[in-house]
CSV table of C-alpha atoms in Angstrom, one decimal:
chain,number,residue,atom,x,y,z
A,1358,UNK,CA,0.0,0.0,0.0
A,1359,UNK,CA,1.1,3.6,-0.7
A,1360,UNK,CA,0.9,4.9,2.9
A,1361,UNK,CA,3.4,7.7,2.4
A,1362,UNK,CA,1.6,8.9,-0.6
A,1363,UNK,CA,-1.8,8.7,1.1
A,1364,UNK,CA,-0.5,10.8,4.0
A,1365,UNK,CA,1.2,13.3,1.8
A,1366,UNK,CA,-1.9,13.7,-0.4
A,1367,UNK,CA,-4.0,14.3,2.8
A,1368,UNK,CA,-1.5,17.0,3.8
A,1369,UNK,CA,-1.1,18.6,0.3
A,1370,UNK,CA,-4.9,18.8,-0.3
A,1371,UNK,CA,-5.3,20.6,3.0
A,1372,UNK,CA,-2.5,23.2,3.1
A,1373,UNK,CA,-5.0,25.8,1.7
A,1374,UNK,CA,-7.4,24.8,4.5
A,1375,UNK,CA,-4.6,25.5,7.0
A,1376,UNK,CA,-4.0,29.0,5.5
A,1377,UNK,CA,-7.8,29.7,5.4
A,1378,UNK,CA,-8.1,28.5,9.0
A,1379,UNK,CA,-5.2,30.9,10.0
A,1380,UNK,CA,-6.9,33.8,8.2
A,1381,UNK,CA,-10.2,33.1,9.9
A,1382,UNK,CA,-8.5,32.7,13.3
A,1383,UNK,CA,-6.8,36.1,12.7
A,1384,UNK,CA,-10.2,37.6,12.1
A,1385,UNK,CA,-11.6,35.9,15.2
A,1386,UNK,CA,-14.0,33.9,13.0
A,1387,UNK,CA,-14.8,30.5,14.5
A,1388,UNK,CA,-15.3,27.3,12.5
A,1389,UNK,CA,-17.3,25.1,14.9
A,1390,UNK,CA,-16.7,21.3,14.8
A,1391,UNK,CA,-19.9,20.6,12.8
A,1392,UNK,CA,-18.8,23.2,10.1
A,1393,UNK,CA,-15.3,21.8,10.1
A,1394,UNK,CA,-16.6,18.2,9.6
A,1395,UNK,CA,-18.9,19.4,6.9
A,1396,UNK,CA,-16.0,20.9,5.0
A,1397,UNK,CA,-14.0,17.7,5.4
A,1398,UNK,CA,-17.0,15.5,4.3
A,1399,UNK,CA,-17.5,17.5,1.1
A,1400,UNK,CA,-13.8,17.2,0.3
A,1401,UNK,CA,-14.0,13.5,1.0
A,1402,UNK,CA,-17.0,13.0,-1.2
A,1403,UNK,CA,-15.4,14.9,-4.1
A,1404,UNK,CA,-12.2,13.0,-3.7
A,1405,UNK,CA,-13.9,9.7,-3.6
A,1406,UNK,CA,-15.9,10.5,-6.8
A,1407,UNK,CA,-12.8,11.6,-8.6
A,1408,UNK,CA,-10.7,8.7,-7.5
A,1409,UNK,CA,-13.3,6.3,-8.8
A,1410,UNK,CA,-13.3,8.2,-12.2
A,1411,UNK,CA,-9.5,7.8,-12.3
A,1412,UNK,CA,-9.7,4.1,-11.4
A,1413,UNK,CA,-12.3,3.6,-14.2
A,1414,UNK,CA,-10.1,5.3,-16.7
A,1415,UNK,CA,-7.1,3.2,-15.5
A,1416,UNK,CA,-9.0,0.0,-16.3
A,1417,UNK,CA,-8.6,0.8,-20.0
A,1418,UNK,CA,-4.8,1.3,-19.7
A,1419,UNK,CA,-2.0,-1.0,-18.8
A,1420,UNK,CA,-1.1,-0.8,-15.1
A,1421,UNK,CA,2.3,0.7,-15.9
A,1422,UNK,CA,0.8,3.3,-18.3
A,1423,UNK,CA,-1.9,4.2,-15.7
A,1424,UNK,CA,0.8,4.7,-13.0
A,1425,UNK,CA,2.8,6.9,-15.3
A,1426,UNK,CA,-0.2,9.0,-16.3
A,1427,UNK,CA,-1.3,9.3,-12.7
A,1428,UNK,CA,2.2,10.3,-11.6
A,1429,UNK,CA,2.6,12.9,-14.4
A,1430,UNK,CA,-0.9,14.3,-13.6
A,1431,UNK,CA,0.1,14.7,-9.9
A,1432,UNK,CA,3.3,16.5,-10.9
A,1433,UNK,CA,1.6,18.5,-13.5
A,1434,UNK,CA,-1.1,19.7,-11.1
A,1435,UNK,CA,1.7,20.7,-8.7
A,1436,UNK,CA,3.5,22.6,-11.4
A,1437,UNK,CA,0.2,24.3,-12.4
A,1438,UNK,CA,-0.5,25.3,-8.8
A,1439,UNK,CA,3.0,26.8,-8.4
A,1440,UNK,CA,2.9,28.7,-11.7
A,1441,UNK,CA,-0.7,29.9,-11.2
A,1442,UNK,CA,0.2,31.2,-7.7
A,1443,UNK,CA,3.4,32.9,-8.9
A,1444,UNK,CA,1.7,34.6,-11.8
A,1445,UNK,CA,-1.4,35.4,-9.6
A,1446,UNK,CA,-3.7,34.4,-12.4
A,1447,UNK,CA,-6.4,33.1,-10.1
A,1448,UNK,CA,-8.7,35.3,-8.2
A,1449,UNK,CA,-8.6,34.9,-4.4
A,1450,UNK,CA,-12.1,34.6,-3.0
A,1451,UNK,CA,-13.0,36.9,-0.2
A,1452,UNK,CA,-13.2,35.0,3.0
A,1453,UNK,CA,-15.6,37.7,4.4
A,1454,UNK,CA,-18.2,36.7,1.6
A,1455,UNK,CA,-18.4,33.2,3.1
A,1456,UNK,CA,-19.5,34.5,6.5
A,1457,UNK,CA,-22.7,36.0,5.0
A,1458,UNK,CA,-24.3,37.0,8.2
A,1459,UNK,CA,-21.1,38.5,9.5
A,1460,UNK,CA,-21.4,36.9,12.9
A,1461,UNK,CA,-17.8,35.6,12.9
A,1462,UNK,CA,-19.0,32.0,13.0
A,1463,UNK,CA,-19.0,29.8,9.9
A,1464,UNK,CA,-22.4,28.1,10.0
A,1465,UNK,CA,-23.3,24.7,8.4
A,1466,UNK,CA,-24.6,26.4,5.2
A,1467,UNK,CA,-21.5,28.6,5.0
A,1468,UNK,CA,-19.3,25.6,5.6
A,1469,UNK,CA,-21.0,23.8,2.7
A,1470,UNK,CA,-20.1,26.6,0.4
A,1471,UNK,CA,-16.6,26.8,1.6
A,1472,UNK,CA,-16.2,23.0,1.4
A,1473,UNK,CA,-17.3,23.1,-2.3
A,1474,UNK,CA,-14.9,25.8,-3.1
A,1475,UNK,CA,-12.0,24.1,-1.3
A,1476,UNK,CA,-12.8,20.6,-2.8
A,1477,UNK,CA,-12.2,21.8,-6.3
A,1478,UNK,CA,-8.5,21.0,-6.0
A,1479,UNK,CA,-9.4,17.5,-5.0
A,1480,UNK,CA,-11.0,16.7,-8.4
A,1481,UNK,CA,-7.9,16.5,-10.6
A,1482,UNK,CA,-5.8,15.1,-7.7
A,1483,UNK,CA,-8.4,12.4,-7.1
A,1484,UNK,CA,-8.4,11.3,-10.7
A,1485,UNK,CA,-4.6,11.1,-10.7
A,1486,UNK,CA,-4.7,9.0,-7.5
A,1487,UNK,CA,-7.3,6.7,-9.0
A,1488,UNK,CA,-5.1,6.2,-12.1
A,1489,UNK,CA,-2.2,5.3,-9.9
A,1490,UNK,CA,-4.3,2.6,-8.2
A,1491,UNK,CA,-4.0,4.1,-4.7
A,1492,UNK,CA,-6.7,3.2,-2.2
A,1493,UNK,CA,-9.7,5.4,-2.5
A,1494,UNK,CA,-10.9,4.8,1.0
A,1495,UNK,CA,-7.6,5.5,2.7
A,1496,UNK,CA,-7.0,8.6,0.5
A,1497,UNK,CA,-10.5,9.9,1.3
A,1498,UNK,CA,-10.0,9.3,5.1
A,1499,UNK,CA,-6.5,11.0,5.0
A,1500,UNK,CA,-8.0,14.0,3.2
A,1501,UNK,CA,-10.9,14.2,5.7
A,1502,UNK,CA,-8.6,13.8,8.7
A,1503,UNK,CA,-6.1,16.4,7.6
A,1504,UNK,CA,-9.0,18.8,6.6
A,1505,UNK,CA,-10.3,18.8,10.2
A,1506,UNK,CA,-6.8,19.0,11.7
A,1507,UNK,CA,-5.8,21.9,9.3
A,1508,UNK,CA,-8.8,24.0,10.1
A,1509,UNK,CA,-8.5,23.3,13.9
A,1510,UNK,CA,-4.8,24.1,14.0
A,1511,UNK,CA,-5.2,27.1,11.6
A,1512,UNK,CA,-8.0,28.6,13.6
A,1513,UNK,CA,-6.3,28.2,16.9
A,1514,UNK,CA,-2.9,29.6,15.7
A,1515,UNK,CA,-4.6,32.3,13.7
A,1516,UNK,CA,-5.9,33.8,16.9
A,1517,UNK,CA,-2.2,34.1,18.0
A,1518,UNK,CA,-0.3,35.0,14.9
A,1519,UNK,CA,-1.0,37.3,12.0
A,1520,UNK,CA,0.7,36.6,8.7
A,1521,UNK,CA,2.7,33.3,8.3
A,1522,UNK,CA,4.6,31.7,5.5
A,1523,UNK,CA,2.2,28.8,5.5
A,1524,UNK,CA,-0.8,31.1,5.0
A,1525,UNK,CA,0.9,33.1,2.3
A,1526,UNK,CA,2.5,30.2,0.5
A,1527,UNK,CA,0.0,27.4,1.0
A,1528,UNK,CA,-0.6,26.9,-2.7
A,1529,UNK,CA,3.1,26.8,-3.6
A,1530,UNK,CA,3.7,24.3,-0.8
A,1531,UNK,CA,0.8,22.1,-2.0
A,1532,UNK,CA,2.2,22.3,-5.5
A,1533,UNK,CA,5.7,21.3,-4.4
A,1534,UNK,CA,4.3,18.4,-2.4
A,1535,UNK,CA,2.2,17.2,-5.4
A,1536,UNK,CA,5.3,17.3,-7.6
A,1537,UNK,CA,7.2,15.2,-5.0
A,1538,UNK,CA,4.3,12.7,-4.8
A,1539,UNK,CA,4.2,12.4,-8.6
A,1540,UNK,CA,7.9,11.7,-8.8
A,1541,UNK,CA,7.7,9.3,-5.8
A,1542,UNK,CA,4.9,7.4,-7.4
A,1543,UNK,CA,6.9,6.9,-10.6
A,1544,UNK,CA,9.5,5.0,-8.7
A,1545,UNK,CA,7.5,2.7,-6.4
């Protein structure tokens, strides 16, 4: 089993969550446990769906070719994330718009919206993981676990610190980690 990859995917998929948790903590906006779990569940569902798509595609390819394609996809997604962040071509969504009622608490409905936005990065990664033949269940559990942990840690530390390297460079760190995972998967 690809335990190292599964753990690293869980971490890479949630570095943005850590940065957002920090930002919310700095603004003294709480993410209650139910909201945190809602965000994790949405990421898990999107990941599971995309891993299954990747697995289905891999059935039509030789195992070696499927592994290569999955590895190159992971590395490619990582490169895209880094370049996109460096060129600032993506628009950052305004965290204040998520907390629609401005009560400094992310409600269940607000968490569902945030979860959908954050789970977008799980789509392509999940397809690549599925093509590599990595366990869907363990990958999904890893992503869910690290999502809850990232928001919990981010929220707590965000109350204590202002700007951090993790918060500012979460996308680049995620990209580097995905490139590493793609290269790692080529050789195992």
